[in-house]
mmCIF file of C-alpha atoms in Angstrom:
data_model
loop_
_atom_site.group_PDB
_atom_site.id
_atom_site.type_symbol
_atom_site.label_atom_id
_atom_site.label_comp_id
_atom_site.label_asym_id
_atom_site.label_seq_id
_atom_site.Cartn_x
_atom_site.Cartn_y
_atom_site.Cartn_z
ATOM 1 C CA MET A 1354 -6.001 4.291 18.891
ATOM 2 C CA PRO A 1355 -6.466 3.757 15.164
ATOM 3 C CA THR A 1356 -3.373 2.907 13.216
ATOM 4 C CA ALA A 1357 -2.216 4.895 10.212
ATOM 5 C CA LEU A 1358 -3.593 3.830 6.884
ATOM 6 C CA THR A 1359 -1.194 2.232 4.413
ATOM 7 C CA ILE A 1360 -1.177 4.251 1.216
ATOM 8 C CA SER A 1361 1.077 4.631 -1.767
ATOM 9 C CA ILE A 1362 3.623 7.431 -1.870
ATOM 10 C CA SER A 1363 3.722 8.060 -5.596
ATOM 11 C CA SER A 1364 5.329 10.525 -7.925
ATOM 12 C CA GLU A 1365 2.721 12.861 -9.393
ATOM 13 C CA ALA A 1366 4.887 13.413 -12.430
ATOM 14 C CA ASP A 1367 5.726 9.924 -13.596
ATOM 15 C CA GLY A 1368 2.768 8.030 -12.107
ATOM 16 C CA ARG A 1369 4.877 5.029 -11.085
ATOM 17 C CA LYS A 1370 3.637 3.132 -8.065
ATOM 18 C CA ARG A 1371 6.308 3.313 -5.415
ATOM 19 C CA GLN A 1372 6.802 1.167 -2.350
ATOM 20 C CA ARG A 1373 3.831 1.332 -0.003
ATOM 21 C CA TYR A 1374 4.236 3.076 3.315
ATOM 22 C CA ALA A 1375 1.976 4.154 6.103
ATOM 23 C CA LYS A 1376 1.327 7.843 6.563
ATOM 24 C CA ARG A 1377 0.186 9.551 9.719
ATOM 25 C CA ASP A 1378 -1.934 12.659 9.475
ATOM 26 C CA ILE A 1379 -0.363 15.306 11.705
ATOM 27 C CA GLY A 1380 -2.288 18.552 11.422
ATOM 28 C CA GLY A 1381 -3.507 17.658 7.948
ATOM 29 C CA ILE A 1382 -0.121 16.633 6.528
ATOM 30 C CA GLY A 1383 0.543 12.979 5.725
ATOM 31 C CA ILE A 1384 3.966 12.150 7.145
ATOM 32 C CA ALA A 1385 5.618 8.922 6.032
ATOM 33 C CA VAL A 1386 6.225 6.263 8.679
ATOM 34 C CA VAL A 1387 9.690 5.268 7.492
ATOM 35 C CA SER A 1388 13.127 4.659 8.938
ATOM 36 C CA ARG A 1389 16.164 6.568 7.733
ATOM 37 C CA GLY A 1390 17.321 3.553 5.734
ATOM 38 C CA SER A 1391 13.972 3.200 3.985
ATOM 39 C CA ALA A 1392 13.900 6.903 3.132
ATOM 40 C CA ILE A 1393 17.401 6.640 1.670
ATOM 41 C CA GLY A 1394 16.174 3.663 -0.352
ATOM 42 C CA GLU A 1395 13.350 5.761 -1.794
ATOM 43 C CA LEU A 1396 15.786 8.376 -3.049
ATOM 44 C CA ASN A 1397 18.114 5.739 -4.446
ATOM 45 C CA GLU A 1398 15.245 4.194 -6.388
ATOM 46 C CA ALA A 1399 14.331 7.530 -7.969
ATOM 47 C CA ILE A 1400 17.950 8.200 -8.956
ATOM 48 C CA VAL A 1401 18.650 4.746 -10.375
ATOM 49 C CA GLU A 1402 15.332 4.344 -12.197
ATOM 50 C CA GLY A 1403 15.061 7.865 -13.587
ATOM 51 C CA GLY A 1404 12.122 8.784 -11.370
ATOM 52 C CA HIS A 1405 11.278 11.948 -9.502
ATOM 53 C CA VAL A 1406 10.681 12.510 -5.791
ATOM 54 C CA LYS A 1407 9.648 15.762 -4.176
ATOM 55 C CA LEU A 1408 10.948 15.673 -0.610
ATOM 56 C CA ALA A 1409 9.902 17.741 2.402
ATOM 57 C CA PHE A 1410 10.912 17.628 6.054
ATOM 58 C CA CYS A 1411 7.886 18.335 8.203
ATOM 59 C CA ASN A 1412 8.283 19.996 11.591
ATOM 60 C CA ALA A 1413 5.781 21.817 13.778
ATOM 61 C CA ASN A 1414 6.377 25.061 11.901
ATOM 62 C CA LEU A 1415 5.450 23.574 8.528
ATOM 63 C CA VAL A 1416 2.260 22.131 10.032
ATOM 64 C CA ASN A 1417 1.370 25.599 11.331
ATOM 65 C CA VAL A 1418 2.122 27.290 8.018
ATOM 66 C CA ALA A 1419 0.171 24.742 5.978
ATOM 67 C CA ALA A 1420 -2.844 24.944 8.310
ATOM 68 C CA ASP A 1421 -3.873 28.253 6.715
ATOM 69 C CA GLU A 1422 -2.761 27.421 3.182
ATOM 70 C CA ALA A 1423 -4.912 24.750 1.533
ATOM 71 C CA PRO A 1424 -2.923 24.749 -1.767
ATOM 72 C CA LEU A 1425 0.249 23.971 0.178
ATOM 73 C CA LYS A 1426 -1.450 21.060 1.942
ATOM 74 C CA ARG A 1427 -2.611 19.679 -1.413
ATOM 75 C CA SER A 1428 0.889 20.018 -2.828
ATOM 76 C CA LEU A 1429 2.474 18.233 0.128
ATOM 77 C CA ALA A 1430 0.216 15.249 -0.554
ATOM 78 C CA THR A 1431 2.411 14.623 -3.635
ATOM 79 C CA PHE A 1432 5.681 14.780 -1.614
ATOM 80 C CA LEU A 1433 7.564 12.210 0.369
ATOM 81 C CA VAL A 1434 7.212 13.990 3.726
ATOM 82 C CA LEU A 1435 9.619 12.978 6.495
ATOM 83 C CA ALA A 1436 9.204 13.522 10.236
ATOM 84 C CA ASP A 1437 11.434 16.320 11.511
ATOM 85 C CA GLY A 1438 11.658 17.146 15.186
ATOM 86 C CA ILE A 1439 10.140 16.419 18.539
ATOM 87 C CA GLY A 1440 6.933 18.319 17.777
ATOM 88 C CA VAL A 1441 5.611 15.910 15.164
ATOM 89 C CA ASP A 1442 6.686 13.002 17.376
ATOM 90 C CA ILE A 1443 4.599 14.411 20.224
ATOM 91 C CA GLY A 1444 1.723 14.691 17.759
ATOM 92 C CA SER A 1445 2.257 11.095 16.684
ATOM 93 C CA TRP A 1446 2.284 9.899 20.307
ATOM 94 C CA LEU A 1447 -0.966 11.690 21.041
ATOM 95 C CA LEU A 1448 -2.792 10.675 17.860
ATOM 96 C CA TYR A 1449 -1.318 7.207 17.178
ATOM 97 C CA ALA A 1450 0.241 6.124 20.491
ATOM 98 C CA SER A 1451 3.729 5.764 19.002
ATOM 99 C CA PRO A 1452 6.509 7.980 17.659
ATOM 100 C CA PHE A 1453 7.873 7.993 14.116
ATOM 101 C CA PRO A 1454 10.644 5.419 13.502
ATOM 102 C CA ASP A 1455 13.393 8.066 13.174
ATOM 103 C CA ASN A 1456 13.895 11.793 13.515
ATOM 104 C CA LEU A 1457 14.648 12.706 9.892
ATOM 105 C CA ASN A 1458 15.671 16.351 9.927
ATOM 106 C CA GLY A 1459 17.404 17.463 6.748
ATOM 107 C CA THR A 1460 20.519 18.704 8.522
ATOM 108 C CA ASP A 1461 21.363 15.151 9.595
ATOM 109 C CA PHE A 1462 19.589 13.204 6.854
ATOM 110 C CA PHE A 1463 21.548 14.501 3.868
ATOM 111 C CA PRO A 1464 25.001 14.011 5.401
ATOM 112 C CA ALA A 1465 23.916 10.427 6.157
ATOM 113 C CA PHE A 1466 22.613 10.030 2.629
ATOM 114 C CA PHE A 1467 25.747 11.411 0.960
ATOM 115 C CA GLY A 1468 27.989 9.292 3.155
ATOM 116 C CA SER A 1469 26.048 6.135 2.307
ATOM 117 C CA GLN A 1470 26.489 6.493 -1.471
ATOM 118 C CA GLN A 1471 29.454 4.826 -3.121
ATOM 119 C CA ARG A 1472 28.602 5.925 -6.656
ATOM 120 C CA SER A 1473 29.196 9.525 -7.672
ATOM 121 C CA LEU A 1474 26.129 11.768 -7.541
ATOM 122 C CA HIS A 1475 25.565 15.200 -9.018
ATOM 123 C CA VAL A 1476 24.115 17.438 -6.310
ATOM 124 C CA ALA A 1477 22.962 20.962 -7.195
ATOM 125 C CA LEU A 1478 22.356 23.776 -4.705
ATOM 126 C CA LEU A 1479 19.737 26.505 -5.108
ATOM 127 C CA GLY A 1480 18.985 29.153 -2.497
ATOM 128 C CA GLY A 1481 20.521 30.913 0.469
ATOM 129 C CA ARG A 1482 22.114 34.338 0.631
ATOM 130 C CA PRO A 1483 24.698 35.284 -2.015
ATOM 131 C CA GLY A 1484 27.934 33.423 -1.366
ATOM 132 C CA VAL A 1485 26.405 30.936 1.089
ATOM 133 C CA PRO A 1486 25.699 28.108 -1.404
ATOM 134 C CA ASP A 1487 29.247 28.452 -2.773
ATOM 135 C CA ARG A 1488 30.779 28.029 0.689
ATOM 136 C CA ALA A 1489 28.376 25.210 1.495
ATOM 137 C CA ALA A 1490 29.246 23.397 -1.743
ATOM 138 C CA ALA A 1491 32.967 23.730 -0.995
ATOM 139 C CA GLN A 1492 32.500 22.159 2.440
ATOM 140 C CA LEU A 1493 30.298 19.399 1.051
ATOM 141 C CA ALA A 1494 32.841 18.614 -1.672
ATOM 142 C CA GLN A 1495 35.603 18.399 0.921
ATOM 143 C CA ARG A 1496 33.567 16.097 3.138
ATOM 144 C CA TYR A 1497 32.108 13.930 0.345
ATOM 145 C CA PRO A 1498 34.685 13.962 -2.481
ATOM 146 C CA GLN A 1499 32.952 11.104 -4.309
ATOM 147 C CA HIS A 1500 30.126 13.471 -5.302
ATOM 148 C CA ARG A 1501 29.977 16.524 -7.571
ATOM 149 C CA PHE A 1502 28.406 19.654 -6.087
ATOM 150 C CA SER A 1503 27.354 22.551 -8.270
ATOM 151 C CA ILE A 1504 25.605 25.895 -7.759
ATOM 152 C CA VAL A 1505 22.424 26.785 -9.606
ATOM 153 C CA SER A 1506 21.962 30.168 -7.921
ATOM 154 C CA HIS A 1507 21.617 31.895 -4.597
ATOM 155 C CA GLY A 1508 18.039 32.543 -3.515
ATOM 156 C CA TYR A 1509 17.923 36.231 -4.448
ATOM 157 C CA TYR A 1510 17.654 35.920 -8.217
ATOM 158 C CA SER A 1511 15.127 38.065 -10.077
ATOM 159 C CA PRO A 1512 11.859 36.665 -11.470
ATOM 160 C CA GLU A 1513 13.231 37.227 -14.960
ATOM 161 C CA GLU A 1514 16.125 34.863 -14.235
ATOM 162 C CA GLU A 1515 13.949 31.936 -13.143
ATOM 163 C CA GLU A 1516 13.228 30.538 -16.595
ATOM 164 C CA GLY A 1517 16.938 30.407 -17.375
ATOM 165 C CA LEU A 1518 17.651 28.603 -14.113
ATOM 166 C CA LEU A 1519 15.005 26.002 -14.891
ATOM 167 C CA GLU A 1520 16.435 25.506 -18.379
ATOM 168 C CA ARG A 1521 19.873 24.940 -16.887
ATOM 169 C CA LEU A 1522 18.411 22.331 -14.570
ATOM 170 C CA LYS A 1523 16.823 20.573 -17.541
ATOM 171 C CA ALA A 1524 20.160 20.523 -19.348
ATOM 172 C CA ASP A 1525 22.090 19.216 -16.326
ATOM 173 C CA ARG A 1526 19.352 17.176 -14.587
ATOM 174 C CA PRO A 1527 21.210 16.659 -11.286
ATOM 175 C CA ASP A 1528 20.517 13.583 -9.199
ATOM 176 C CA ILE A 1529 19.685 15.766 -6.182
ATOM 177 C CA LEU A 1530 18.533 19.383 -6.131
ATOM 178 C CA LEU A 1531 18.718 20.999 -2.685
ATOM 179 C CA VAL A 1532 16.392 24.005 -2.441
ATOM 180 C CA ALA A 1533 17.058 26.335 0.501
ATOM 181 C CA PHE A 1534 14.390 29.040 0.434
ATOM 182 C CA GLY A 1535 12.923 28.254 3.861
ATOM 183 C CA ASN A 1536 9.424 26.919 4.242
ATOM 184 C CA PRO A 1537 6.921 27.330 2.772
ATOM 185 C CA LEU A 1538 8.664 29.071 -0.154
ATOM 186 C CA GLN A 1539 10.838 26.054 -0.990
ATOM 187 C CA GLU A 1540 7.893 23.627 -0.916
ATOM 188 C CA ARG A 1541 5.810 25.939 -3.108
ATOM 189 C CA PHE A 1542 8.680 26.247 -5.588
ATOM 190 C CA ILE A 1543 9.303 22.501 -5.738
ATOM 191 C CA ALA A 1544 5.598 21.769 -6.209
ATOM 192 C CA ALA A 1545 4.960 24.414 -8.858
ATOM 193 C CA LYS A 1546 8.200 24.582 -10.833
ATOM 194 C CA LEU A 1547 10.027 21.243 -10.720
ATOM 195 C CA GLY A 1548 9.378 17.924 -12.411
ATOM 196 C CA PRO A 1549 11.244 14.808 -13.573
ATOM 197 C CA GLN A 1550 12.895 16.795 -16.361
ATOM 198 C CA HIS A 1551 14.752 18.913 -13.782
ATOM 199 C CA CYS A 1552 16.144 16.383 -11.268
ATOM 200 C CA ALA A 1553 15.594 12.967 -9.731
ATOM 201 C CA VAL A 1554 15.100 14.319 -6.195
ATOM 202 C CA ALA A 1555 14.024 17.855 -5.288
ATOM 203 C CA ALA A 1556 14.356 18.522 -1.563
ATOM 204 C CA GLY A 1557 13.512 21.538 0.562
ATOM 205 C CA VAL A 1558 16.374 21.872 3.046
ATOM 206 C CA GLY A 1559 15.809 25.128 4.953
ATOM 207 C CA ALA A 1560 18.981 26.242 6.744
ATOM 208 C CA LEU A 1561 21.200 23.381 5.557
ATOM 209 C CA PHE A 1562 23.457 25.660 3.466
ATOM 210 C CA ASP A 1563 23.899 28.025 6.425
ATOM 211 C CA PHE A 1564 25.077 25.150 8.615
ATOM 212 C CA PHE A 1565 27.585 23.852 6.067
ATOM 213 C CA ALA A 1566 28.805 27.373 5.200
ATOM 214 C CA GLY A 1567 29.430 28.104 8.883
ATOM 215 C CA GLU A 1568 26.833 30.873 8.977
ATOM 216 C CA VAL A 1569 24.824 29.192 11.746
ATOM 217 C CA GLN A 1570 26.139 26.940 14.516
ATOM 218 C CA ARG A 1571 24.654 23.535 15.176
ATOM 219 C CA ALA A 1572 23.510 22.932 18.710
ATOM 220 C CA PRO A 1573 25.897 20.998 20.986
ATOM 221 C CA GLU A 1574 25.493 17.228 20.877
ATOM 222 C CA ALA A 1575 23.725 17.176 24.263
ATOM 223 C CA PHE A 1576 20.937 19.409 22.912
ATOM 224 C CA ARG A 1577 20.590 17.236 19.835
ATOM 225 C CA ARG A 1578 20.398 14.033 21.853
ATOM 226 C CA MET A 1579 17.617 15.542 23.949
ATOM 227 C CA ARG A 1580 15.970 16.807 20.741
ATOM 228 C CA LEU A 1581 16.103 20.387 21.985
ATOM 229 C CA GLU A 1582 18.085 21.913 19.124
ATOM 230 C CA TRP A 1583 15.236 24.396 18.642
ATOM 231 C CA VAL A 1584 15.974 25.816 22.129
ATOM 232 C CA TYR A 1585 19.586 26.451 21.145
ATOM 233 C CA ARG A 1586 18.558 28.098 17.873
ATOM 234 C CA LEU A 1587 16.074 30.306 19.714
ATOM 235 C CA TRP A 1588 18.843 31.340 22.115
ATOM 236 C CA LEU A 1589 21.128 32.225 19.166
ATOM 237 C CA GLU A 1590 18.512 34.093 17.125
ATOM 238 C CA PRO A 1591 15.685 35.181 19.447
ATOM 239 C CA ARG A 1592 14.474 38.115 17.358
ATOM 240 C CA ARG A 1593 14.146 36.033 14.203
ATOM 241 C CA LEU A 1594 12.807 32.817 15.733
ATOM 242 C CA TRP A 1595 10.688 33.808 18.746
ATOM 243 C CA ARG A 1596 7.476 33.827 16.729
ATOM 244 C CA ARG A 1597 8.178 30.374 15.260
ATOM 245 C CA TYR A 1598 8.917 28.743 18.601
ATOM 246 C CA VAL A 1599 7.439 30.803 21.447
ATOM 247 C CA LEU A 1600 4.126 31.318 19.667
ATOM 248 C CA GLY A 1601 4.303 28.495 17.132
ATOM 249 C CA ASN A 1602 4.930 25.544 19.455
ATOM 250 C CA PRO A 1603 1.838 26.142 21.643
ATOM 251 C CA ALA A 1604 -0.221 26.777 18.487
ATOM 252 C CA PHE A 1605 0.948 23.442 17.075
ATOM 253 C CA LEU A 1606 0.084 21.567 20.269
ATOM 254 C CA MET A 1607 -3.381 23.123 20.341
ATOM 255 C CA ARG A 1608 -3.853 22.154 16.696
ATOM 256 C CA VAL A 1609 -2.936 18.530 17.427
ATOM 257 C CA LEU A 1610 -5.158 18.481 20.512
ATOM 258 C CA ARG A 1611 -8.122 19.702 18.451
ATOM 259 C CA GLN A 1612 -7.366 16.983 15.906
ATOM 260 C CA TYR A 1613 -7.314 14.388 18.691
ATOM 261 C CA LEU A 1614 -10.615 15.583 20.126
ATOM 262 C CA SER A 1615 -12.224 15.639 16.681
ATOM 263 C CA GLY A 1616 -11.092 12.074 15.925
ATOM 264 C CA THR A 1617 -9.502 13.142 12.606
ATOM 265 C CA ARG A 1618 -6.573 10.735 12.575
ATOM 266 C CA ALA A 1619 -6.712 8.982 9.198
ATOM 267 C CA ALA A 1620 -3.956 9.558 6.666
ATOM 268 C CA ARG A 1621 -4.915 11.804 3.774
#
């Protein structure tokens, strides 16, 4: 099996050459081959040095969504994309004969990141249903009192309000901006609207606010250890998630199998 190519993950906005990492092409998305500690180091570097990182967590669903959206694929090439879930690991096993170093889903990654930081960070929240980011911020502040958490807006603002929100971000320039629109809306927004003037790190975090606000339950530890949290979520919300998992997982596996048979395994 060919190994992943080593390429530079660089910020499109500031043009600085960042540390070199391998990427593995999974369904046309270049996913960074990094450990949790190395990913945390990347974010720290952007915060300390005044840089800008666009961060995405790539699971099977994002691969499926991006497969039919070429502009989204091109945008993700400018992101630090982390491996999220057993699906992309299965893809990595099939295409590269090894898994990714760590499972870096946002729900576990950001608590680990916040807990690892001794200095105070400004973390801004954007997205979710009205009231959800406020409850999430309150829980985050209680759990990580060394950091300052603020609300930019819930995710149901009007188009006319967007310019004002972006101006507020420029004025505040938080260290971390968590964007919870769900994919691919959050990745499109980060790619099209945000730059180094708005924040050091812009991250699409999906349902993270719902988990912290108590709107959605995390799977029991046994499910998480077996990497079957998606099964638990499907059981909780079958009407909303059946298409993503029942139809999406086989579609993802077929997509990876076609990639394997075609020999298209180089990082992009």
